[in-house]
Short mmCIF file of C-alpha atoms in Angstrom, two decimals:
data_model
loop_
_atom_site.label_atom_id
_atom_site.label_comp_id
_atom_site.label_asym_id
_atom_site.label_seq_id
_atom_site.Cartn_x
_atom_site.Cartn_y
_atom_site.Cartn_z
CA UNK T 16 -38.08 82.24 10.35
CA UNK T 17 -39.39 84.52 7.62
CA UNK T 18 -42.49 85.47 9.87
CA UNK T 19 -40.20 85.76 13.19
CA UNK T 20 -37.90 88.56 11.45
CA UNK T 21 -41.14 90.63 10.35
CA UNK T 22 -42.60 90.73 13.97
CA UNK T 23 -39.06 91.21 15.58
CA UNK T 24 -38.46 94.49 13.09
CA UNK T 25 -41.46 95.57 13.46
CA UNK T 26 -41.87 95.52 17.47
CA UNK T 27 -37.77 97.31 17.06
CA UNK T 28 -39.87 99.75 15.03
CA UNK T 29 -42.63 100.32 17.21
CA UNK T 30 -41.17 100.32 20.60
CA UNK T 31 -38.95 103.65 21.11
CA UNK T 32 -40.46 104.26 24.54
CA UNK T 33 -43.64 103.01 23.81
CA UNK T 34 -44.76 100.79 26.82
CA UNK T 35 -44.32 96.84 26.72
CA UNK T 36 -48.11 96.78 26.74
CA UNK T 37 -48.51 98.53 22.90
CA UNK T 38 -46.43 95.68 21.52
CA UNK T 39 -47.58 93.57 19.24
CA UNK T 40 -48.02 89.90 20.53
CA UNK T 41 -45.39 87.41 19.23
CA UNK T 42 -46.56 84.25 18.53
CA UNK T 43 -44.56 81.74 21.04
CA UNK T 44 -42.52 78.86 19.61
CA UNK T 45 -42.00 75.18 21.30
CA UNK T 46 -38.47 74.46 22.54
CA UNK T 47 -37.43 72.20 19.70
CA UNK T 48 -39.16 74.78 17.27
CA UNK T 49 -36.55 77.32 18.39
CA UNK T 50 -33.00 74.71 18.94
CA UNK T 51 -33.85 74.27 15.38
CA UNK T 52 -34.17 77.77 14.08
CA UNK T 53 -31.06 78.64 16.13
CA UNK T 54 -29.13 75.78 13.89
CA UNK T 55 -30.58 77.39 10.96
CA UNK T 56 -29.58 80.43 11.81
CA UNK T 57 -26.46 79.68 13.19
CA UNK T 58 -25.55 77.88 9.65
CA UNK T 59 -26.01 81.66 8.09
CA UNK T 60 -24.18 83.57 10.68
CA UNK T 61 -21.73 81.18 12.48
CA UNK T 62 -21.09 84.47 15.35
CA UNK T 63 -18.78 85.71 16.69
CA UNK T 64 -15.05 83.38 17.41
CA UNK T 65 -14.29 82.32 20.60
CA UNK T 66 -11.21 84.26 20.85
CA UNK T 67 -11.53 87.45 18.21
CA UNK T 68 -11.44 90.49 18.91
CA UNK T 69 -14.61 91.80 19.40
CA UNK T 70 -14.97 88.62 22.01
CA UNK T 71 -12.70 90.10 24.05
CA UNK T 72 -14.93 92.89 25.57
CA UNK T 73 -16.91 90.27 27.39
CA UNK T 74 -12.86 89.01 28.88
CA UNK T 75 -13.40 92.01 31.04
CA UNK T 76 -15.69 90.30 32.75
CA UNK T 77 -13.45 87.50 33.81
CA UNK T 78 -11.99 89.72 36.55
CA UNK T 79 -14.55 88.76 39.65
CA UNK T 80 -11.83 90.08 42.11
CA UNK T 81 -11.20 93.87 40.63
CA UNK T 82 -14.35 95.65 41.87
CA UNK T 83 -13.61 98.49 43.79
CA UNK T 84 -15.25 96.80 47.03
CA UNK T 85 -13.03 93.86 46.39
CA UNK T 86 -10.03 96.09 47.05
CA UNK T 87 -11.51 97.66 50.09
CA UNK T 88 -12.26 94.42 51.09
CA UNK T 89 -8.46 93.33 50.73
CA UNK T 90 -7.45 96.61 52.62
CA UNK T 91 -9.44 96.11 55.89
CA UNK T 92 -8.41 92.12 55.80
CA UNK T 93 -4.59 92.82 55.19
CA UNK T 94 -4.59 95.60 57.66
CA UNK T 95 -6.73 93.16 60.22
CA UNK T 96 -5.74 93.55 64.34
CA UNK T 97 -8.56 91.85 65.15
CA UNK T 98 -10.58 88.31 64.13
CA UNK T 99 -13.97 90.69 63.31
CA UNK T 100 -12.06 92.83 61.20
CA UNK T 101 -10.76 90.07 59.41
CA UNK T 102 -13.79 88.34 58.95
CA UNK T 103 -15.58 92.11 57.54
CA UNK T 104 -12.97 92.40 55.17
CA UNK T 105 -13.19 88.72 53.75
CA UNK T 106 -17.19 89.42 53.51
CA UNK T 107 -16.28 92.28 50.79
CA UNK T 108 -13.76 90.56 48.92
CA UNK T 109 -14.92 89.13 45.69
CA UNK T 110 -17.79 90.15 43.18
CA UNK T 111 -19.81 88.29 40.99
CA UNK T 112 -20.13 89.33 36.99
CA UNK T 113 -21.59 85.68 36.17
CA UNK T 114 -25.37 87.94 35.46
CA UNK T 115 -24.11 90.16 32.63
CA UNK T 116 -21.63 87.40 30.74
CA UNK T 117 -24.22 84.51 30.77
CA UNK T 118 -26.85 87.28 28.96
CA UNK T 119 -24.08 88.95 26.45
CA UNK T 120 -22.13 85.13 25.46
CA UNK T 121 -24.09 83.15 22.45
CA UNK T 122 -24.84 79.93 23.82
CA UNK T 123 -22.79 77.83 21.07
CA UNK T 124 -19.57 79.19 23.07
CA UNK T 125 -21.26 80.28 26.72
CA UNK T 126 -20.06 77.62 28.54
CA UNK T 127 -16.24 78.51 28.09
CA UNK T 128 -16.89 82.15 28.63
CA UNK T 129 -18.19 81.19 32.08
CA UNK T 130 -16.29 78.72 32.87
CA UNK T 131 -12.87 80.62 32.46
CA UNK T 132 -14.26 83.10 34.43
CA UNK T 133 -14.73 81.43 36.99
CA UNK T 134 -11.55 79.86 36.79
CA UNK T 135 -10.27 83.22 37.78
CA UNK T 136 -10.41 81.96 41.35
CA UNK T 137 -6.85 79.98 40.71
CA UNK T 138 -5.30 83.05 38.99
CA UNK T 139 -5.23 84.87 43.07
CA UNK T 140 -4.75 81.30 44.63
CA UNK T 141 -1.85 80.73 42.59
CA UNK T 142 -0.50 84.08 43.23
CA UNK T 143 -1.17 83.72 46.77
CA UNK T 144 -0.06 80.40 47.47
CA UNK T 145 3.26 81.23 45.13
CA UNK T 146 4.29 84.19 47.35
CA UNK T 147 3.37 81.80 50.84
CA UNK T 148 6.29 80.00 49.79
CA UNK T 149 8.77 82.99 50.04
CA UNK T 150 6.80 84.53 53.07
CA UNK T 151 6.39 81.85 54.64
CA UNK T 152 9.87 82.43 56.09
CA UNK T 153 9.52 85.26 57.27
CA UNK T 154 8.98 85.98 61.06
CA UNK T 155 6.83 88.79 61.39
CA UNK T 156 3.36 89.32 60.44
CA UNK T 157 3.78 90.12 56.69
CA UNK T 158 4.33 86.84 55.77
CA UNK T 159 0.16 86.63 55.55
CA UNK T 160 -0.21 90.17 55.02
CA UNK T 161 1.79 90.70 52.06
CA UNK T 162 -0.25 88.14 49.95
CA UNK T 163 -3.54 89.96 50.95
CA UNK T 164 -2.24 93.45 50.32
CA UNK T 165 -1.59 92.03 46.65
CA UNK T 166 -5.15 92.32 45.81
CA UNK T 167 -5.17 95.87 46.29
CA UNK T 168 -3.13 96.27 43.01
CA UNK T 169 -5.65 94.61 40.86
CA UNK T 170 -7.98 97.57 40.87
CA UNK T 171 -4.98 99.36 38.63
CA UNK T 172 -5.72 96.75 36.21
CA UNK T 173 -9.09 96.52 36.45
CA UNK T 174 -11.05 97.71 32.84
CA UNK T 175 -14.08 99.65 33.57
CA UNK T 176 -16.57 98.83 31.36
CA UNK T 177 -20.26 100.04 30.00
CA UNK T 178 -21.70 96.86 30.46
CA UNK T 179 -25.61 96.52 29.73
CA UNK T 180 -27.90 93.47 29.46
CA UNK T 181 -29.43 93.45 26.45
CA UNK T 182 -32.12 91.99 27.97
CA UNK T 183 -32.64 95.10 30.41
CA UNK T 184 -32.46 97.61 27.32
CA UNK T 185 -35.80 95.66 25.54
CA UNK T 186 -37.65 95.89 28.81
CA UNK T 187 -37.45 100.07 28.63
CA UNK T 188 -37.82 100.49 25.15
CA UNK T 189 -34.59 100.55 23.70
CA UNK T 190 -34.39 97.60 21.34
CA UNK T 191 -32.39 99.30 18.86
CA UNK T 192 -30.01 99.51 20.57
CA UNK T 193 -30.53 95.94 22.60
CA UNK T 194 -30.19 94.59 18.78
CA UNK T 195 -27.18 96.68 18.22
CA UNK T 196 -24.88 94.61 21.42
CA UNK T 197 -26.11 91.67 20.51
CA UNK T 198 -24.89 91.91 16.53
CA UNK T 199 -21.60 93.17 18.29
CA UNK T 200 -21.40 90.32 20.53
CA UNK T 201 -23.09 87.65 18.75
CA UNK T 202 -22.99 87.97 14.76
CA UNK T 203 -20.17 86.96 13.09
CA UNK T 204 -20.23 90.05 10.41
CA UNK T 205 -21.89 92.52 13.26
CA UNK T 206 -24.82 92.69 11.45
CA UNK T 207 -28.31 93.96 13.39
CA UNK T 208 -30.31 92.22 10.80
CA UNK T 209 -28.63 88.88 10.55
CA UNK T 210 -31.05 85.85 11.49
CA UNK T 211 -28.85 85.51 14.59
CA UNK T 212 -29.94 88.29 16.09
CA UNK T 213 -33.33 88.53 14.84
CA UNK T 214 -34.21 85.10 16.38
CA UNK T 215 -32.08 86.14 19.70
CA UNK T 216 -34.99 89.16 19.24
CA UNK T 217 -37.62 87.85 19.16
CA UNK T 218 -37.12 85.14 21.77
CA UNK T 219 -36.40 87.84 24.11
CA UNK T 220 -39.74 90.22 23.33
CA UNK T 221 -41.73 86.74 23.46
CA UNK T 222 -40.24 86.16 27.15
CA UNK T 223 -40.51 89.86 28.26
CA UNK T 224 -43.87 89.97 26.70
CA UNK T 225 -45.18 86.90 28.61
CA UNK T 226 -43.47 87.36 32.47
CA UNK T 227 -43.17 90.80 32.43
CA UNK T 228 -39.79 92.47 34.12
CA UNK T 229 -39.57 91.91 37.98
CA UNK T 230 -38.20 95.62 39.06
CA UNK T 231 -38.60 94.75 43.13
CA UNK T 232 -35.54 93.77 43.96
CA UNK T 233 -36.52 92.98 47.41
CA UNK T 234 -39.11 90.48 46.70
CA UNK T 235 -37.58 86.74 46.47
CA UNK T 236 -40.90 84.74 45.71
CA UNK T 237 -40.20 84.56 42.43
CA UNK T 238 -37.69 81.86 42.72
CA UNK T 239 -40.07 79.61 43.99
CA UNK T 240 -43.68 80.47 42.58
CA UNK T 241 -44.35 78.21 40.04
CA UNK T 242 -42.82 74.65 39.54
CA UNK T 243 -40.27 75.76 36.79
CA UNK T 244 -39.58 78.27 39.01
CA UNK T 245 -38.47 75.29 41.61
CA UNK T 246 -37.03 73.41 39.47
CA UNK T 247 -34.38 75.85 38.81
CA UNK T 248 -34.01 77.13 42.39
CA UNK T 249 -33.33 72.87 42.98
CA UNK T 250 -30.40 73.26 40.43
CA UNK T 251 -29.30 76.39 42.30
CA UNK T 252 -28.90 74.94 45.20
CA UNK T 253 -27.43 71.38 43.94
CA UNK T 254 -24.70 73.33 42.49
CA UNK T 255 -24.16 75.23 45.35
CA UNK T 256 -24.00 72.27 48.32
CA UNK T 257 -22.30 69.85 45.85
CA UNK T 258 -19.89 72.42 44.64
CA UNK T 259 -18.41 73.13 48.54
CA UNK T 260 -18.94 69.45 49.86
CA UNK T 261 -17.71 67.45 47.55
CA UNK T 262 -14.18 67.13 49.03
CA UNK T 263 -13.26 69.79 47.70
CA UNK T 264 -13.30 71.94 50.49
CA UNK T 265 -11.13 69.75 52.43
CA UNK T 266 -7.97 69.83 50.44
CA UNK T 267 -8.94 73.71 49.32
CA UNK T 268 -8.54 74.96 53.24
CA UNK T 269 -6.68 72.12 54.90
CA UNK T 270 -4.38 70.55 52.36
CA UNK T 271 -1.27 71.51 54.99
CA UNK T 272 -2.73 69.43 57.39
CA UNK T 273 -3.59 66.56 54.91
CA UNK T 274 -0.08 66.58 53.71
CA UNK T 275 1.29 66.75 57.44
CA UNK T 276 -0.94 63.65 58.44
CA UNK T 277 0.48 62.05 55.26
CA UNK T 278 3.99 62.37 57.00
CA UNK T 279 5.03 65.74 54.97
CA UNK T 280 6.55 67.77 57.95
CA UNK T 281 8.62 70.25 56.12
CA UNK T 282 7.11 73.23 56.36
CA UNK T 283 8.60 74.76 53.46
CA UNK T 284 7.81 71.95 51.52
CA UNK T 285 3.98 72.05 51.87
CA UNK T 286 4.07 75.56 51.13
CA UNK T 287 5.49 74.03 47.91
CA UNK T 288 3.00 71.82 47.17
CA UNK T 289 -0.19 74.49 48.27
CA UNK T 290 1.36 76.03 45.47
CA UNK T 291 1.63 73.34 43.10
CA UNK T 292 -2.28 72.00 43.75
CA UNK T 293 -3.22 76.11 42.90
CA UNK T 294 -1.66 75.53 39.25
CA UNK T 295 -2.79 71.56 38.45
CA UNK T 296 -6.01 72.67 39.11
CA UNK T 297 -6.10 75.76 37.04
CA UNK T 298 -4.78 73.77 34.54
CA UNK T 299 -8.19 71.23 35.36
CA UNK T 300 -10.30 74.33 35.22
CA UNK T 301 -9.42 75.68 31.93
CA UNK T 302 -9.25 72.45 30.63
CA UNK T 303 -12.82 71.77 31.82
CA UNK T 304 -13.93 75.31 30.11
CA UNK T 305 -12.79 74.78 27.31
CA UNK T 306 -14.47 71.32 26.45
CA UNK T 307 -17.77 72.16 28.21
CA UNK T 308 -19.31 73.25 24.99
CA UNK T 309 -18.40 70.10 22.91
CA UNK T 310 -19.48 67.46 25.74
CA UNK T 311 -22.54 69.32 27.79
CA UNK T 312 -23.24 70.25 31.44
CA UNK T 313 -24.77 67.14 32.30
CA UNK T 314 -21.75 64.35 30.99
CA UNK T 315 -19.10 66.38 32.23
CA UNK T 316 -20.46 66.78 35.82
CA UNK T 317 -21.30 63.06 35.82
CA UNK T 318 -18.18 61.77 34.58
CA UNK T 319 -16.08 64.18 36.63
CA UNK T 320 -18.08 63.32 39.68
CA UNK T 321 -17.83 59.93 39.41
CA UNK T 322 -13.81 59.53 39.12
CA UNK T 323 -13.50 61.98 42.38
CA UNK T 324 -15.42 59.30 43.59
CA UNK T 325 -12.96 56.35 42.20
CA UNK T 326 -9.74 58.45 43.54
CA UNK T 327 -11.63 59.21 47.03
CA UNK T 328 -11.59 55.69 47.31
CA UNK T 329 -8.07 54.70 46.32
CA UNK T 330 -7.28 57.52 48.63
CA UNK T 331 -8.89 56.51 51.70
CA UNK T 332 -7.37 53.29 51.08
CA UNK T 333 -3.41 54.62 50.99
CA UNK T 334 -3.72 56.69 53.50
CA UNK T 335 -6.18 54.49 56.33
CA UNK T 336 -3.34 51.92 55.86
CA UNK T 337 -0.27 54.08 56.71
CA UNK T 338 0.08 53.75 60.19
CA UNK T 339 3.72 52.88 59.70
CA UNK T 340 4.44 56.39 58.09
CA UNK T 341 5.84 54.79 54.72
CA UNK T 342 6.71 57.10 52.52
CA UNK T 343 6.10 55.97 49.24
CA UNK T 344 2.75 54.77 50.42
CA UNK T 345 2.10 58.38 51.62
CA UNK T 346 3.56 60.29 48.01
CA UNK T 347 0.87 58.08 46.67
CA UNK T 348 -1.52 59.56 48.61
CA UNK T 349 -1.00 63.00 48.11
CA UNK T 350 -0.39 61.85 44.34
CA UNK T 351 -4.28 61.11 44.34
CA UNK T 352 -4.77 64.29 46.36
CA UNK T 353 -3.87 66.17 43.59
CA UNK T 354 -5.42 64.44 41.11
CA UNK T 355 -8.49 64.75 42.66
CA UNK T 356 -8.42 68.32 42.78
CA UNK T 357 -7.58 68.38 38.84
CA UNK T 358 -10.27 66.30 38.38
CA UNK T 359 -13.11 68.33 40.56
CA UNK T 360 -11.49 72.05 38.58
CA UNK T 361 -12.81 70.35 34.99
CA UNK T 362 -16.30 69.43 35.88
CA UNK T 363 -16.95 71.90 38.73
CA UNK T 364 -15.03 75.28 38.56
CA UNK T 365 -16.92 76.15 35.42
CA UNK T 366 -20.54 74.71 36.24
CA UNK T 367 -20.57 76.50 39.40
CA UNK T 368 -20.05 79.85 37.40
CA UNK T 369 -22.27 78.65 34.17
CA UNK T 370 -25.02 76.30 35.51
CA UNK T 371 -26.95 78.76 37.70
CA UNK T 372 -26.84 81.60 35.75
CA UNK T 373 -27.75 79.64 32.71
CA UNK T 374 -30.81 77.75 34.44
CA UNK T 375 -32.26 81.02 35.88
CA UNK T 376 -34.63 82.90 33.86
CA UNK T 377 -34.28 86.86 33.02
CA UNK T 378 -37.04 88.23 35.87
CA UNK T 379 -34.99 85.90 38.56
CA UNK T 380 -31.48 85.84 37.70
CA UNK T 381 -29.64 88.27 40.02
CA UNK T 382 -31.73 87.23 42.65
CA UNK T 383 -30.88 83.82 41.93
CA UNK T 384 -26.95 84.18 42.13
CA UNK T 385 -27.58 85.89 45.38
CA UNK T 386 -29.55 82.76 46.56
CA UNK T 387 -26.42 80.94 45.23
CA UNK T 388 -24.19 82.62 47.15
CA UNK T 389 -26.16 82.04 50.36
CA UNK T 390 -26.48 78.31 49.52
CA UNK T 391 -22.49 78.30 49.06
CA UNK T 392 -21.49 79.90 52.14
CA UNK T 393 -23.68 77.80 53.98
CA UNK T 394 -22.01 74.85 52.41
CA UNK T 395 -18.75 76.81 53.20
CA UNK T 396 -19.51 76.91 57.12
CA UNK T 397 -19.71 72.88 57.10
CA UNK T 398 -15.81 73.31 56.04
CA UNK T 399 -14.97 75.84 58.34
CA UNK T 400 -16.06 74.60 61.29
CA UNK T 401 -16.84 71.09 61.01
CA UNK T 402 -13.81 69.94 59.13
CA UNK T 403 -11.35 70.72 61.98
CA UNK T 404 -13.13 68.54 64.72
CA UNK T 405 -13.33 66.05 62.11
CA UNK T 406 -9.67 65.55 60.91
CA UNK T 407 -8.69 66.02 64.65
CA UNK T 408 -11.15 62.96 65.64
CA UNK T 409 -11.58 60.70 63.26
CA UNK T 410 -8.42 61.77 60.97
CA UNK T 411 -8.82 59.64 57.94
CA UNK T 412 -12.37 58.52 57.72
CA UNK T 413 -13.57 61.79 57.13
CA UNK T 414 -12.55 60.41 52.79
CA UNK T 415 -14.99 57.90 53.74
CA UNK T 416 -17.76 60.66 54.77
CA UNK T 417 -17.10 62.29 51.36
CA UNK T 418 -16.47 58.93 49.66
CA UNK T 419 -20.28 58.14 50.23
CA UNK T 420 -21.66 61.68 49.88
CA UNK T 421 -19.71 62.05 46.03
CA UNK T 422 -21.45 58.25 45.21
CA UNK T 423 -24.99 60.40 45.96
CA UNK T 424 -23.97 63.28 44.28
CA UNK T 425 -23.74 60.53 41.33
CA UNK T 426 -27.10 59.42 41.78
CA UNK T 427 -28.82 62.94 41.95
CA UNK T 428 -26.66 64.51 39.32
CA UNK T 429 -27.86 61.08 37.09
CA UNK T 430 -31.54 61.51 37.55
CA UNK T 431 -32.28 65.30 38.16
CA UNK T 432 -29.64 67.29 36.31
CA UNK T 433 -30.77 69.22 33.34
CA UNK T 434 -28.41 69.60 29.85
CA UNK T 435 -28.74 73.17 28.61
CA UNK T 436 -25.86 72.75 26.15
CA UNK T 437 -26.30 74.68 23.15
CA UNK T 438 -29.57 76.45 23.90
CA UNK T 439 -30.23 80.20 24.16
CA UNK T 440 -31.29 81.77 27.52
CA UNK T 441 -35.04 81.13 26.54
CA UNK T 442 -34.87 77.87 24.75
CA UNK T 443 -33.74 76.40 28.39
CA UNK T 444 -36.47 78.75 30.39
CA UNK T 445 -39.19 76.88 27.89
CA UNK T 446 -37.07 73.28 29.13
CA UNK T 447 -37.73 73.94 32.56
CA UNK T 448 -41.38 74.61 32.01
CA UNK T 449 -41.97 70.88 30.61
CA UNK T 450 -43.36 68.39 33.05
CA UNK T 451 -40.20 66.55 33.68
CA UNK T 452 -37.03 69.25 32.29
CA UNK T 453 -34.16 66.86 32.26
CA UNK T 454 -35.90 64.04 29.92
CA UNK T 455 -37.05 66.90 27.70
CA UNK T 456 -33.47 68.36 27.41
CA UNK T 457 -31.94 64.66 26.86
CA UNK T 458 -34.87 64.83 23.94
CA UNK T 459 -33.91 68.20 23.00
CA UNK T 460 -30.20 67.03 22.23
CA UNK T 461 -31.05 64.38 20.84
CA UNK T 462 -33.40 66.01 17.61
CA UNK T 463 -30.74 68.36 17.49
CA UNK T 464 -28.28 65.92 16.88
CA UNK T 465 -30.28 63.98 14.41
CA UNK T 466 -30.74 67.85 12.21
CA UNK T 467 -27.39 68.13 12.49
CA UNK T 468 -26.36 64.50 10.66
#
């Protein structure tokens, strides 16, 4: 540690606006090298609390839907005459921040910062769905315009903030001050020379150092030019199919007509419930956030996979055999409807938010999220368009189509998915670049566990 803290203060020293190429050469450490230098360190300086003060710059973050394109994007949709226009308007609502909060969390907490952030998503569902129920009886068309004009209003809340990667700052010089947000951020006492942050320095100089920055932003290649490289473009896209087609999708866009087919006819009463599934699985979502950390990415998408699996099954069993319309059989349906939803808001609403912007490395991380998104909308389209013809054909047995796709997300998730709890940003690029990642990060826990004891 001794000899890490001399190079990193002496590269802080040395760089100004010197080029990267006048740096002296840090001497690269092996994964388990640096998990257990960042216990050592982390016994010194503990960082920064979950929930103090100074961790509340990076809660400004966790406002996705407050860009100033989000609320144009809200205008043109509420103010739609058209089916185009709607569509244009939907296209520009939303904006992703997952890029600068992975990079300015420490990783002993980054898992809840990025999970409640992406649990966001039920914060304008619930506020949505909540004002559906009064609207809803309405007879003109601001019963579904109201709700979207709603979004406009967020830009008065929204906190405009200075936020820059530290990252970024090394890679033009300015590592005093990249040292500076990361004691802010990071160390408990906001000290720029605590062993925190000098090991945080020095792992990013080594990385910079040895891949360079990528400043073409039109050039993609990267996520797929070496076999780490694929590895974690395989991740991005597991997260983003599995995250839209896991059944999710169903009850997110067509719970109405799920609850109708269960024998629910009230209109105002489904409103009801629309709303009701928008808080349970906030509740799911947060919960999920804020255990990610203690458990790890890979047991609580396993474990949360596998029971949507168990209640997909009890499901399509109720509700095949209800041909009769009984209604208790049918409550108990929609009982495991909900559930299900709880269940896929703890293990999924934060890893879709955390897991790719964890996995990819600095030179293809924005690039990478955009990839995500493309994945998910793709994913998306399956819902949108296929769902209807399904439910209106085969009704029910489109839980047994999901049903067996969740039992292979099982499988896959077992064998492939990587655990990148507790590791910095370059401890889990250096896991990816092992010959087989997810056996090496099973490893990884495991020594860190046994230094721990």
């Amino acid at each position: 540690m001794a000899s890490n803290e001399k190079v990193s203060h002496s590269s802080s020293e040395k760089r100004g606006s010197e080029n990267l190429e006048d740096t002296p050469q840090v001497a690269p450490m092996t994964p388990m090298e640096r998990q257990l230098a960042l216990d050592l360190a982390l016994k010194i300086d503990p960082g920064v609390p979950r929930f103090s003060l100074r961790a509340f710059y990076r809660f400004n973050l966790m406002t996705p839907d407050m860009s100033s394109a989000s609320s144009i994007g809200a205008v043109i949709t509420a103010n739609a005459k058209y089916r185009s226009m709607f569509l244009g308007g939907r296209f520009l609502t939303g904006a992703s921040a997952k890029s600068f909060l992975v990079e300015l969390s420490p990783p002993q907490s980054r898992g809840a910062y990025l999970g409640f952030l992406n649990s966001f998503y039920y914060v304008g569902q619930i506020t949505a769905t909540g004002m559906m129920v009064s609207t809803g009886n309405w007879s003109d068309d601001m019963s579904w315009r109201l709700p979207l004009y709603i979004q406009v209003f967020t830009l008065l809340i929204y906190l405009v903030s200075a936020l820059i990667k530290p990252r970024w700052l090394y890679s033009i010089g300015k590592s005093d001050q990249a040292r500076a947000i990361l004691a802010w951020l990071h160390s408990s006492n906001g000290n720029v020379n605590s062993p925190l942050v000098d090991l945080e320095m020095t792992e990013i100089e080594e990385k910079i150092q040895v891949d360079g920055v990528d400043k073409r932003c039109w050039d993609f290649r990267p996520l797929f030019m070496t076999r780490a490289d694929r590895q974690r473009a395989y991740m991005v896209i597991l997260i983003g199919t599995f995250g839209q087609l896991s059944g999710n999708g169903l009850i997110t866009y067509f719970l109405p007509v799920l609850l109708q087919n269960a024998g629910i006819v009230d209109q105002k009463r489904r409103l009801t419930l629309n709303f009701v599934n928008s808080v349970t699985s906030y509740i799911g979502a947060l919960a999920g956030s804020a255990v990610i950390d203690c458990f790890g990415r890979r047991k609580v998408l396993l474990s949360s996979t596998m029971i949507i699996t168990c209640i997909l099954a009890i499901t399509t069993g109720l509700l095949s055999s209800n041909d009769t319309g009984n209604i208790a059989q049918g409550n108990a349906g929609i009982t495991f409807i909900f559930l299900f939803m709880v269940v896929f808001s703890f293990g999924w609403t934060p890893m879709q938010a955390l897991y790719p912007a964890e996995v990819l490395n600095y030179e293809t991380r924005a690039k990478g999220l955009a990839f995500l998104g493309i994945v998910a909308q793709v994913a998306t389209c399956i819902n949108t368009f296929g769902l209807p013809v399904a439910l209106e054909r085969i009704g029910w047995k489109v839980y047994v189509i999901f049903l067996v796709w969740d039992a292979f997300e099982v499988v896959v998730i077992y064998f492939f998915v990587v655990e990148t709890k507790g590791l910095t940003l370059e401890e889990i690029n250096d896991v990816f670049g092992q010959p087989n990642p997810k056996a090496y990060s099973l490893q990884l826990q495991r020594e860190t566990r046994r230094s721990e004891a």
